mmCIF file of C-alpha atoms in Angstrom:
data_model
loop_
_atom_site.group_PDB
_atom_site.id
_atom_site.type_symbol
_atom_site.label_atom_id
_atom_site.label_comp_id
_atom_site.label_asym_id
_atom_site.label_seq_id
_atom_site.Cartn_x
_atom_site.Cartn_y
_atom_site.Cartn_z
ATOM 1 C CA MET A 102 52.367 -27.438 -10.691
ATOM 2 C CA PHE A 103 50.728 -25.816 -7.927
ATOM 3 C CA ARG A 104 47.545 -26.371 -5.759
ATOM 4 C CA LEU A 105 45.217 -23.658 -5.165
ATOM 5 C CA VAL A 106 43.703 -22.903 -1.581
ATOM 6 C CA SER A 107 41.491 -20.241 -0.135
ATOM 7 C CA SER A 108 43.465 -17.705 2.066
ATOM 8 C CA SER A 109 43.260 -17.472 6.027
ATOM 9 C CA THR A 110 39.577 -15.749 6.283
ATOM 10 C CA ARG A 111 39.605 -15.221 9.908
ATOM 11 C CA PRO A 112 43.304 -15.372 10.875
ATOM 12 C CA CYS A 113 42.723 -14.043 14.418
ATOM 13 C CA LEU A 114 39.210 -13.694 16.071
ATOM 14 C CA ARG A 115 38.982 -11.650 19.095
ATOM 15 C CA ARG A 116 35.827 -10.541 20.805
ATOM 16 C CA PHE A 117 36.501 -6.640 20.624
ATOM 17 C CA ARG A 118 36.665 -6.683 16.996
ATOM 18 C CA LEU A 119 35.350 -3.883 15.125
ATOM 19 C CA ARG A 120 32.698 -4.372 12.481
ATOM 20 C CA SER A 121 31.104 -2.016 10.110
ATOM 21 C CA VAL A 122 27.590 -3.331 10.796
ATOM 22 C CA SER A 123 26.189 -6.020 13.092
ATOM 23 C CA SER A 124 24.346 -7.928 10.083
ATOM 24 C CA VAL A 125 27.291 -8.235 8.250
ATOM 25 C CA SER A 126 29.370 -9.597 11.228
ATOM 26 C CA SER A 127 27.277 -12.174 11.759
ATOM 27 C CA ASP A 128 26.713 -13.520 8.314
ATOM 28 C CA ALA A 129 30.348 -13.195 7.724
ATOM 29 C CA SER A 130 31.211 -14.947 10.872
ATOM 30 C CA GLN A 131 28.940 -18.136 9.541
ATOM 31 C CA ARG A 132 30.287 -17.636 5.876
ATOM 32 C CA GLN A 133 34.091 -17.815 7.144
ATOM 33 C CA VAL A 134 34.562 -14.517 5.269
ATOM 34 C CA PRO A 135 36.671 -11.733 7.076
ATOM 35 C CA CYS A 136 34.432 -9.274 8.799
ATOM 36 C CA ARG A 137 34.642 -5.569 7.301
ATOM 37 C CA ARG A 138 35.262 -2.962 9.491
ATOM 38 C CA ASN A 139 33.711 0.656 9.477
ATOM 39 C CA THR A 140 36.551 2.939 8.777
ATOM 40 C CA ALA A 141 35.194 5.901 10.731
ATOM 41 C CA SER A 142 35.035 3.775 13.991
ATOM 42 C CA PHE A 143 38.485 2.278 13.447
ATOM 43 C CA PHE A 144 40.702 5.374 14.057
ATOM 44 C CA SER A 145 41.150 6.263 17.865
ATOM 45 C CA ALA A 146 43.859 8.855 18.622
ATOM 46 C CA SER A 147 43.112 12.810 17.889
ATOM 47 C CA SER A 148 47.031 13.015 17.354
ATOM 48 C CA CYS A 149 46.468 11.340 13.731
ATOM 49 C CA THR A 150 43.832 14.205 13.080
ATOM 50 C CA GLN A 151 46.726 16.708 12.863
ATOM 51 C CA GLN A 152 48.571 15.004 10.186
ATOM 52 C CA CYS A 153 45.784 12.954 8.165
ATOM 53 C CA ARG A 154 42.282 13.799 7.318
ATOM 54 C CA VAL A 155 41.334 11.420 9.800
ATOM 55 C CA PRO A 156 38.188 11.951 12.063
ATOM 56 C CA ILE A 157 38.897 11.145 15.162
ATOM 57 C CA THR A 158 37.578 11.999 18.702
ATOM 58 C CA VAL A 159 38.580 12.130 22.322
ATOM 59 C CA ARG A 160 35.298 10.056 23.118
ATOM 60 C CA SER A 161 36.625 7.106 20.948
ATOM 61 C CA VAL A 162 39.658 7.402 23.044
ATOM 62 C CA ARG A 163 38.285 7.222 26.083
ATOM 63 C CA ALA A 164 36.478 4.391 24.988
ATOM 64 C CA HIS A 165 39.850 2.773 24.201
ATOM 65 C CA GLN A 166 40.910 3.681 27.647
ATOM 66 C CA GLU A 167 38.268 1.910 29.222
ATOM 67 C CA HIS A 168 39.069 -1.387 27.230
ATOM 68 C CA LYS A 169 42.348 -0.931 28.439
ATOM 69 C CA ARG A 170 41.003 -0.896 31.834
ATOM 70 C CA GLN A 171 39.242 -3.912 31.984
ATOM 71 C CA ASP A 172 42.501 -5.636 30.338
ATOM 72 C CA ALA A 173 44.469 -4.614 33.431
ATOM 73 C CA ARG A 174 46.336 -1.910 31.585
ATOM 74 C CA HIS A 175 46.268 1.283 33.300
ATOM 75 C CA PHE A 176 46.100 4.635 31.336
ATOM 76 C CA SER A 177 45.197 7.910 31.784
ATOM 77 C CA SER A 178 41.472 9.373 30.685
ATOM 78 C CA ASP A 179 43.601 12.754 30.246
ATOM 79 C CA ALA A 180 43.547 13.324 26.135
ATOM 80 C CA ASP A 181 46.859 15.020 26.795
ATOM 81 C CA ASP A 182 48.338 11.578 27.348
ATOM 82 C CA ILE A 183 47.351 10.358 24.028
ATOM 83 C CA PRO A 184 50.889 8.859 22.047
ATOM 84 C CA THR A 185 52.193 11.086 19.085
ATOM 85 C CA PRO A 186 53.293 8.781 16.369
ATOM 86 C CA THR A 187 57.121 9.120 15.313
ATOM 87 C CA ILE A 188 55.852 8.130 11.281
ATOM 88 C CA SER A 189 54.552 11.565 9.616
ATOM 89 C CA ALA A 190 51.123 10.734 8.199
ATOM 90 C CA ALA A 191 51.393 13.799 5.835
ATOM 91 C CA GLN A 192 54.720 12.373 4.601
ATOM 92 C CA LEU A 193 52.964 8.929 3.749
ATOM 93 C CA GLN A 194 50.181 10.730 2.082
ATOM 94 C CA ASP A 195 52.325 12.501 0.136
ATOM 95 C CA THR A 196 54.229 9.674 -1.331
ATOM 96 C CA LEU A 197 51.146 7.494 -1.946
ATOM 97 C CA LEU A 198 49.760 10.429 -4.114
ATOM 98 C CA HIS A 199 53.197 10.809 -5.794
ATOM 99 C CA LEU A 200 52.618 6.617 -6.768
ATOM 100 C CA ALA A 201 49.607 6.271 -7.743
ATOM 101 C CA PRO A 202 49.912 6.678 -11.204
ATOM 102 C CA SER A 203 52.688 4.048 -11.411
ATOM 103 C CA ILE A 204 50.558 1.972 -9.133
ATOM 104 C CA SER A 205 47.769 2.353 -11.004
ATOM 105 C CA HIS A 206 49.142 1.369 -14.404
ATOM 106 C CA HIS A 207 51.383 -1.530 -13.016
ATOM 107 C CA LEU A 208 47.821 -3.007 -11.417
ATOM 108 C CA ALA A 209 46.215 -2.639 -15.032
ATOM 109 C CA THR A 210 49.208 -4.143 -16.723
ATOM 110 C CA TYR A 211 50.686 -6.626 -14.556
ATOM 111 C CA GLY A 212 48.402 -7.265 -11.797
ATOM 112 C CA TYR A 213 50.532 -6.234 -8.936
ATOM 113 C CA TYR A 214 52.817 -3.228 -8.147
ATOM 114 C CA THR A 215 55.915 -3.250 -5.937
ATOM 115 C CA THR A 216 58.631 -0.787 -4.536
ATOM 116 C CA THR A 217 61.360 -1.397 -1.720
ATOM 117 C CA ASN A 218 62.002 2.139 -0.846
ATOM 118 C CA PHE A 219 58.586 2.945 0.454
ATOM 119 C CA LEU A 220 59.337 3.794 3.853
ATOM 120 C CA GLN A 221 63.061 4.342 5.581
ATOM 121 C CA SER A 222 64.580 1.891 7.525
ATOM 122 C CA SER A 223 64.360 3.757 10.727
ATOM 123 C CA SER A 224 60.496 4.069 10.181
ATOM 124 C CA VAL A 225 60.412 0.221 9.235
ATOM 125 C CA SER A 226 62.127 -0.448 12.491
ATOM 126 C CA ILE A 227 59.582 1.329 14.632
ATOM 127 C CA LEU A 228 56.780 -0.512 12.965
ATOM 128 C CA ARG A 229 58.233 -3.900 13.456
ATOM 129 C CA SER A 230 59.039 -2.861 17.101
ATOM 130 C CA GLN A 231 55.383 -2.359 17.881
ATOM 131 C CA ALA A 232 54.003 -5.435 16.137
ATOM 132 C CA ILE A 233 56.537 -7.539 18.546
ATOM 133 C CA THR A 234 55.124 -5.493 21.411
ATOM 134 C CA LEU A 235 51.592 -6.308 20.361
ATOM 135 C CA ARG A 236 52.805 -10.089 20.231
ATOM 136 C CA LYS A 237 53.861 -9.986 23.676
ATOM 137 C CA GLN A 238 50.854 -8.703 25.062
ATOM 138 C CA GLY A 239 49.126 -11.735 23.444
ATOM 139 C CA ARG A 240 47.209 -10.201 20.450
ATOM 140 C CA TYR A 241 48.346 -12.713 17.992
ATOM 141 C CA GLU A 242 46.829 -16.272 17.583
ATOM 142 C CA GLN A 243 47.350 -18.916 14.983
ATOM 143 C CA SER A 244 46.875 -18.259 11.494
ATOM 144 C CA TYR A 245 45.215 -20.703 9.253
ATOM 145 C CA SER A 246 43.773 -21.493 5.562
ATOM 146 C CA GLU A 247 40.966 -23.301 4.179
ATOM 147 C CA LYS A 248 40.689 -25.491 0.994
ATOM 148 C CA LEU A 249 37.717 -26.930 -0.535
ATOM 149 C CA GLU A 250 37.515 -30.629 -0.561
ATOM 150 C CA GLY A 251 34.351 -31.935 -2.382
ATOM 151 C CA HIS A 252 31.608 -30.200 -0.760
ATOM 152 C CA THR A 253 33.337 -29.880 2.487
ATOM 153 C CA ILE A 254 35.494 -26.963 3.408
ATOM 154 C CA ARG A 255 38.643 -28.120 5.514
ATOM 155 C CA ARG A 256 40.800 -25.931 7.705
ATOM 156 C CA PHE A 257 44.553 -26.270 8.289
ATOM 157 C CA ASP A 258 46.992 -24.196 10.134
ATOM 158 C CA LYS A 259 49.872 -22.471 8.673
ATOM 159 C CA ARG A 260 52.734 -24.051 10.546
ATOM 160 C CA GLY A 261 54.751 -21.277 12.218
ATOM 161 C CA VAL A 262 52.488 -18.422 11.534
ATOM 162 C CA TYR A 263 50.466 -16.304 13.659
ATOM 163 C CA ALA A 264 48.485 -13.065 12.916
ATOM 164 C CA CYS A 265 46.233 -10.616 14.716
ATOM 165 C CA GLU A 266 43.635 -8.122 13.467
ATOM 166 C CA PRO A 267 44.695 -4.518 14.445
ATOM 167 C CA ASP A 268 42.274 -1.966 15.661
ATOM 168 C CA GLY A 269 42.055 1.447 16.998
ATOM 169 C CA ARG A 270 42.298 0.281 20.426
ATOM 170 C CA ASP A 271 45.527 -0.932 19.547
ATOM 171 C CA TYR A 272 46.976 2.880 19.396
ATOM 172 C CA TYR A 273 48.391 3.117 22.634
ATOM 173 C CA THR A 274 50.462 0.299 22.106
ATOM 174 C CA ALA A 275 50.909 0.760 18.107
ATOM 175 C CA PRO A 276 50.379 4.207 17.248
ATOM 176 C CA ASP A 277 52.751 4.184 14.007
ATOM 177 C CA LEU A 278 50.979 1.198 12.816
ATOM 178 C CA ILE A 279 47.201 2.380 13.172
ATOM 179 C CA THR A 280 48.559 5.658 11.756
ATOM 180 C CA TYR A 281 49.577 4.054 8.658
ATOM 181 C CA ILE A 282 46.769 2.195 8.184
ATOM 182 C CA ALA A 283 44.471 5.294 8.819
ATOM 183 C CA THR A 284 46.713 6.989 6.077
ATOM 184 C CA LEU A 285 46.380 4.185 3.426
ATOM 185 C CA LEU A 286 42.974 3.885 4.035
ATOM 186 C CA ARG A 287 42.231 7.817 3.359
ATOM 187 C CA THR A 288 44.390 8.091 0.576
ATOM 188 C CA LEU A 289 44.943 5.389 -2.027
ATOM 189 C CA PRO A 290 41.354 4.445 -2.824
ATOM 190 C CA GLU A 291 40.393 7.824 -3.768
ATOM 191 C CA ALA A 292 43.940 8.054 -5.654
ATOM 192 C CA LEU A 293 43.706 5.263 -7.621
ATOM 193 C CA ASN A 294 39.960 5.683 -8.534
ATOM 194 C CA GLY A 295 40.868 9.123 -10.010
ATOM 195 C CA GLU A 296 43.419 7.204 -12.317
ATOM 196 C CA SER A 297 41.985 5.930 -15.697
ATOM 197 C CA PHE A 298 43.887 2.636 -15.458
ATOM 198 C CA THR A 299 42.018 1.808 -11.963
ATOM 199 C CA LYS A 300 39.088 3.899 -11.795
ATOM 200 C CA GLU A 301 36.546 1.628 -12.965
ATOM 201 C CA MET A 302 37.664 -0.395 -9.710
ATOM 202 C CA ASP A 303 35.761 2.194 -7.464
ATOM 203 C CA LEU A 304 37.881 1.340 -4.396
ATOM 204 C CA SER A 305 36.284 2.118 -0.859
ATOM 205 C CA PRO A 306 37.837 3.340 1.961
ATOM 206 C CA SER A 307 34.567 3.030 3.903
ATOM 207 C CA SER A 308 35.329 -0.547 5.544
ATOM 208 C CA PHE A 309 38.472 -2.722 5.395
ATOM 209 C CA ASN A 310 40.332 -5.721 6.972
ATOM 210 C CA ALA A 311 43.639 -6.113 8.378
ATOM 211 C CA LYS A 312 45.914 -8.341 9.431
ATOM 212 C CA LEU A 313 49.401 -8.113 11.115
ATOM 213 C CA ALA A 314 51.513 -11.551 10.873
ATOM 214 C CA VAL A 315 54.365 -13.117 11.867
ATOM 215 C CA SER A 316 55.911 -16.347 10.434
ATOM 216 C CA THR A 317 58.468 -17.379 12.686
ATOM 217 C CA ALA A 318 62.009 -18.465 11.474
ATOM 218 C CA GLY A 319 62.845 -22.517 10.730
ATOM 219 C CA GLY A 320 60.306 -23.341 8.190
ATOM 220 C CA SER A 321 56.951 -21.717 8.403
ATOM 221 C CA ARG A 322 55.284 -20.869 4.742
ATOM 222 C CA TYR A 323 52.305 -19.908 3.249
ATOM 223 C CA PRO A 324 50.483 -22.240 0.205
ATOM 224 C CA CYS A 325 49.540 -21.172 -2.759
ATOM 225 C CA HIS A 326 46.331 -19.187 -2.597
ATOM 226 C CA ILE A 327 43.994 -16.353 -3.889
ATOM 227 C CA ASP A 328 43.047 -13.779 -0.876
ATOM 228 C CA ASN A 329 39.331 -13.756 -2.470
ATOM 229 C CA PRO A 330 38.176 -17.105 -3.978
ATOM 230 C CA VAL A 331 34.821 -16.412 -3.654
ATOM 231 C CA GLY A 332 34.022 -13.078 -4.424
ATOM 232 C CA ASN A 333 30.048 -11.930 -4.852
ATOM 233 C CA ASP A 334 29.143 -15.836 -4.125
ATOM 234 C CA GLY A 335 30.686 -15.683 -0.658
ATOM 235 C CA GLY A 336 30.061 -11.653 0.170
ATOM 236 C CA ASP A 337 33.667 -10.956 0.176
ATOM 237 C CA VAL A 338 34.354 -7.763 -1.671
ATOM 238 C CA ARG A 339 37.885 -7.367 -1.105
ATOM 239 C CA LYS A 340 39.678 -6.126 -4.377
ATOM 240 C CA LEU A 341 43.185 -5.018 -3.797
ATOM 241 C CA THR A 342 45.639 -6.594 -1.102
ATOM 242 C CA CYS A 343 48.129 -3.981 0.239
ATOM 243 C CA ILE A 344 51.025 -5.466 2.163
ATOM 244 C CA LEU A 345 53.777 -3.694 4.095
ATOM 245 C CA TYR A 346 57.027 -5.643 4.857
ATOM 246 C CA LEU A 347 58.244 -4.891 8.438
ATOM 247 C CA ASN A 348 61.580 -6.482 8.280
ATOM 248 C CA PRO A 349 64.530 -3.984 8.150
ATOM 249 C CA GLY A 350 68.141 -5.391 7.284
ATOM 250 C CA TRP A 351 66.347 -8.679 5.596
ATOM 251 C CA VAL A 352 69.093 -10.449 3.684
ATOM 252 C CA GLU A 353 68.043 -11.127 0.076
ATOM 253 C CA GLY A 354 67.641 -14.690 -0.724
ATOM 254 C CA GLU A 355 67.223 -16.016 2.878
ATOM 255 C CA GLY A 356 63.736 -17.192 2.632
ATOM 256 C CA GLY A 357 60.444 -15.728 3.266
ATOM 257 C CA GLU A 358 59.635 -14.660 -0.317
ATOM 258 C CA ILE A 359 56.365 -14.124 -1.611
ATOM 259 C CA ARG A 360 56.136 -15.778 -4.970
ATOM 260 C CA LEU A 361 53.057 -14.472 -7.381
ATOM 261 C CA PHE A 362 51.934 -16.070 -10.326
ATOM 262 C CA VAL A 363 51.432 -13.754 -13.070
ATOM 263 C CA LYS A 364 50.856 -13.686 -16.595
ATOM 264 C CA GLU A 365 54.240 -13.917 -18.802
ATOM 265 C CA ASP A 366 54.397 -11.693 -22.195
ATOM 266 C CA ASP A 367 57.113 -11.162 -24.364
ATOM 267 C CA GLY A 368 57.848 -7.633 -23.565
ATOM 268 C CA GLY A 369 54.265 -6.094 -24.124
ATOM 269 C CA HIS A 370 53.758 -7.365 -27.583
ATOM 270 C CA VAL A 371 52.051 -10.545 -27.426
ATOM 271 C CA GLU A 372 50.714 -12.012 -24.111
ATOM 272 C CA ARG A 373 50.357 -15.961 -24.076
ATOM 273 C CA LYS A 374 47.279 -16.623 -22.389
ATOM 274 C CA ASP A 375 48.442 -20.106 -21.156
ATOM 275 C CA ALA A 376 51.720 -19.193 -19.785
ATOM 276 C CA VAL A 377 52.256 -18.134 -16.061
ATOM 277 C CA LYS A 378 55.410 -16.407 -14.698
ATOM 278 C CA LYS A 379 56.865 -16.688 -11.262
ATOM 279 C CA VAL A 380 57.479 -13.623 -9.602
ATOM 280 C CA ASP A 381 59.711 -13.769 -6.269
ATOM 281 C CA LEU A 382 59.761 -11.002 -3.837
ATOM 282 C CA SER A 383 61.954 -10.719 -0.836
ATOM 283 C CA PRO A 384 60.087 -9.365 2.294
ATOM 284 C CA VAL A 385 62.437 -6.364 2.748
ATOM 285 C CA GLY A 386 61.889 -3.785 5.493
ATOM 286 C CA GLY A 387 59.923 -0.995 3.434
ATOM 287 C CA ARG A 388 58.843 -2.834 0.471
ATOM 288 C CA LEU A 389 54.993 -2.024 0.067
ATOM 289 C CA LEU A 390 53.346 -4.651 -2.685
ATOM 290 C CA LEU A 391 49.630 -4.362 -4.002
ATOM 291 C CA PHE A 392 47.965 -6.983 -5.841
ATOM 292 C CA TRP A 393 44.151 -7.654 -7.186
ATOM 293 C CA SER A 394 42.804 -9.717 -4.356
ATOM 294 C CA ASP A 395 40.445 -12.063 -6.303
ATOM 295 C CA GLU A 396 42.703 -12.695 -9.022
ATOM 296 C CA ILE A 397 46.492 -13.004 -8.463
ATOM 297 C CA PRO A 398 47.631 -16.284 -6.766
ATOM 298 C CA HIS A 399 50.384 -16.276 -4.547
ATOM 299 C CA GLU A 400 52.630 -18.299 -2.011
ATOM 300 C CA VAL A 401 54.940 -17.412 0.722
ATOM 301 C CA LEU A 402 58.325 -19.475 0.548
ATOM 302 C CA THR A 403 59.914 -21.035 4.036
ATOM 303 C CA THR A 404 61.490 -18.672 6.118
ATOM 304 C CA LYS A 405 64.879 -19.296 7.397
ATOM 305 C CA SER A 406 66.991 -18.441 10.219
ATOM 306 C CA SER A 407 69.737 -15.377 10.785
ATOM 307 C CA VAL A 408 68.302 -13.401 8.228
ATOM 308 C CA LEU A 409 68.647 -9.938 9.889
ATOM 309 C CA SER A 410 71.994 -8.141 9.809
ATOM 310 C CA PRO A 411 73.388 -7.488 13.245
ATOM 311 C CA GLN A 412 74.612 -4.195 12.199
ATOM 312 C CA THR A 413 71.190 -2.960 11.334
ATOM 313 C CA ILE A 414 69.841 -4.249 14.957
ATOM 314 C CA GLN A 415 72.204 -2.266 16.782
ATOM 315 C CA GLU A 416 72.008 0.833 14.768
ATOM 316 C CA SER A 417 68.141 0.464 15.031
ATOM 317 C CA GLU A 418 66.564 2.815 17.964
ATOM 318 C CA HIS A 419 64.338 0.058 18.891
ATOM 319 C CA ASP A 420 67.021 -2.960 19.407
ATOM 320 C CA LEU A 421 65.211 -6.058 18.497
ATOM 321 C CA SER A 422 68.340 -8.209 19.849
ATOM 322 C CA GLU A 423 66.558 -7.609 22.952
ATOM 323 C CA SER A 424 63.309 -9.162 22.170
ATOM 324 C CA THR A 425 62.296 -12.483 23.443
ATOM 325 C CA TYR A 426 61.370 -13.437 19.713
ATOM 326 C CA SER A 427 63.250 -14.433 16.642
ATOM 327 C CA GLU A 428 65.084 -11.623 14.787
ATOM 328 C CA SER A 429 64.417 -13.911 11.780
ATOM 329 C CA ASP A 430 60.870 -13.806 12.156
ATOM 330 C CA ARG A 431 59.348 -12.454 9.126
ATOM 331 C CA TYR A 432 56.607 -9.623 9.974
ATOM 332 C CA ALA A 433 53.996 -8.413 7.185
ATOM 333 C CA LEU A 434 51.014 -5.939 7.726
ATOM 334 C CA THR A 435 48.132 -6.423 4.936
ATOM 335 C CA VAL A 436 45.308 -4.221 4.718
ATOM 336 C CA TRP A 437 42.593 -5.268 2.080
ATOM 337 C CA ILE A 438 40.822 -2.628 0.414
ATOM 338 C CA PRO A 439 36.975 -3.355 -0.650
ATOM 339 C CA THR A 440 35.319 -2.070 -4.116
ATOM 340 C CA GLU A 441 32.063 -0.986 -4.355
ATOM 341 C CA ASN A 442 31.649 -2.262 -7.862
ATOM 342 C CA ARG A 443 30.681 -5.759 -7.403
ATOM 343 C CA GLY A 444 31.232 -6.480 -11.235
ATOM 344 C CA VAL A 445 34.912 -6.252 -11.196
ATOM 345 C CA LEU A 446 35.292 -9.200 -8.766
ATOM 346 C CA HIS A 447 36.348 -11.953 -10.883
ATOM 347 C CA ASP A 448 35.291 -10.127 -13.739
ATOM 348 C CA GLU A 449 35.373 -12.428 -16.813
ATOM 349 C CA ARG A 450 36.785 -9.807 -19.042
ATOM 350 C CA SER A 451 39.909 -9.293 -16.943
ATOM 351 C CA LYS A 452 43.418 -10.314 -18.513
ATOM 352 C CA PHE A 453 44.054 -12.168 -15.012
ATOM 353 C CA VAL A 454 40.866 -13.807 -14.387
ATOM 354 C CA ASP A 455 42.389 -17.188 -15.649
ATOM 355 C CA LEU A 456 45.342 -17.172 -13.393
ATOM 356 C CA LYS A 457 43.658 -19.333 -10.866
ATOM 357 C CA ASP A 458 42.942 -22.084 -13.191
ATOM 358 C CA LEU A 459 46.705 -21.834 -14.689
ATOM 359 C CA VAL A 460 48.109 -22.621 -11.414
ATOM 360 C CA GLN A 461 45.864 -25.504 -9.745
ATOM 361 C CA PHE A 462 46.808 -28.176 -12.034
ATOM 362 C CA GLY A 463 49.887 -30.306 -11.585
#
């Protein structure tokens, strides 16, 4: 069937990456575990404060401006020059709160949740445009995965896949991307902790990991993996994977689908413990997908060419057809939310705990 490999643990290493504490970053770097970032130090734009409950200061913005000067990007030190995001954080927050009961139920029952109308096409186009701008600025690097061969961890690059780790200092280039991440972190963990199905997960907004990835058209794919295969043994406390797809006008069936491996049942009456079902989900712009980071195996199928409709490109306020990058590239923004309850990681009581064993044998 399928060979299981661990996910890319450090898709992009940058010298200015924000971290929660220095000791964590040092240990994580040696263990190949993603460095968790402190949420409070992540946000760096006062305009977000008016829309969502995120603590942001002019001081952090000016620190960002100094960083940009050092990179030969000239920004004013005047706080009035802080860009205002187009996307409403208040609306995002309301949407997340409205969806929370359904998200909680589906995560507990199926191990994943998805909706294709989380964001409007116009908002998706804005986010994609900002993702492309970050790519033009050189923020993306080769993405890779690792797998265990005996007692040796071997790295292999993901062909045609590139990634970066957005941080608060990207706000001037990507204010809407940062606003989305800020709102998600400030809303979803608390909302799910308040639902009966997921309260035990004790999700935390205090730290996080994020990856903005692009799979280039014409053959790129991700092998089957679990995002957090090590859990407590490796100091990785990621529990919930949250993926937002940034591909407006993506044509169904043209590749780049994410394939989840979940438990098969007969409609909820009797679950077959040894049966695995494949669920293929297209990376349609505006799709929000959430699943348990430590339990749900998944892979990304081959991305093909010519998958964005020309009409969508023409109607977009941010005309991607003028980009030097392919319209068929598949963009996805992933945020990993950790747990404060380490006991729920690879929990033997979970109905999904044996999925990794059911997909690793051919």
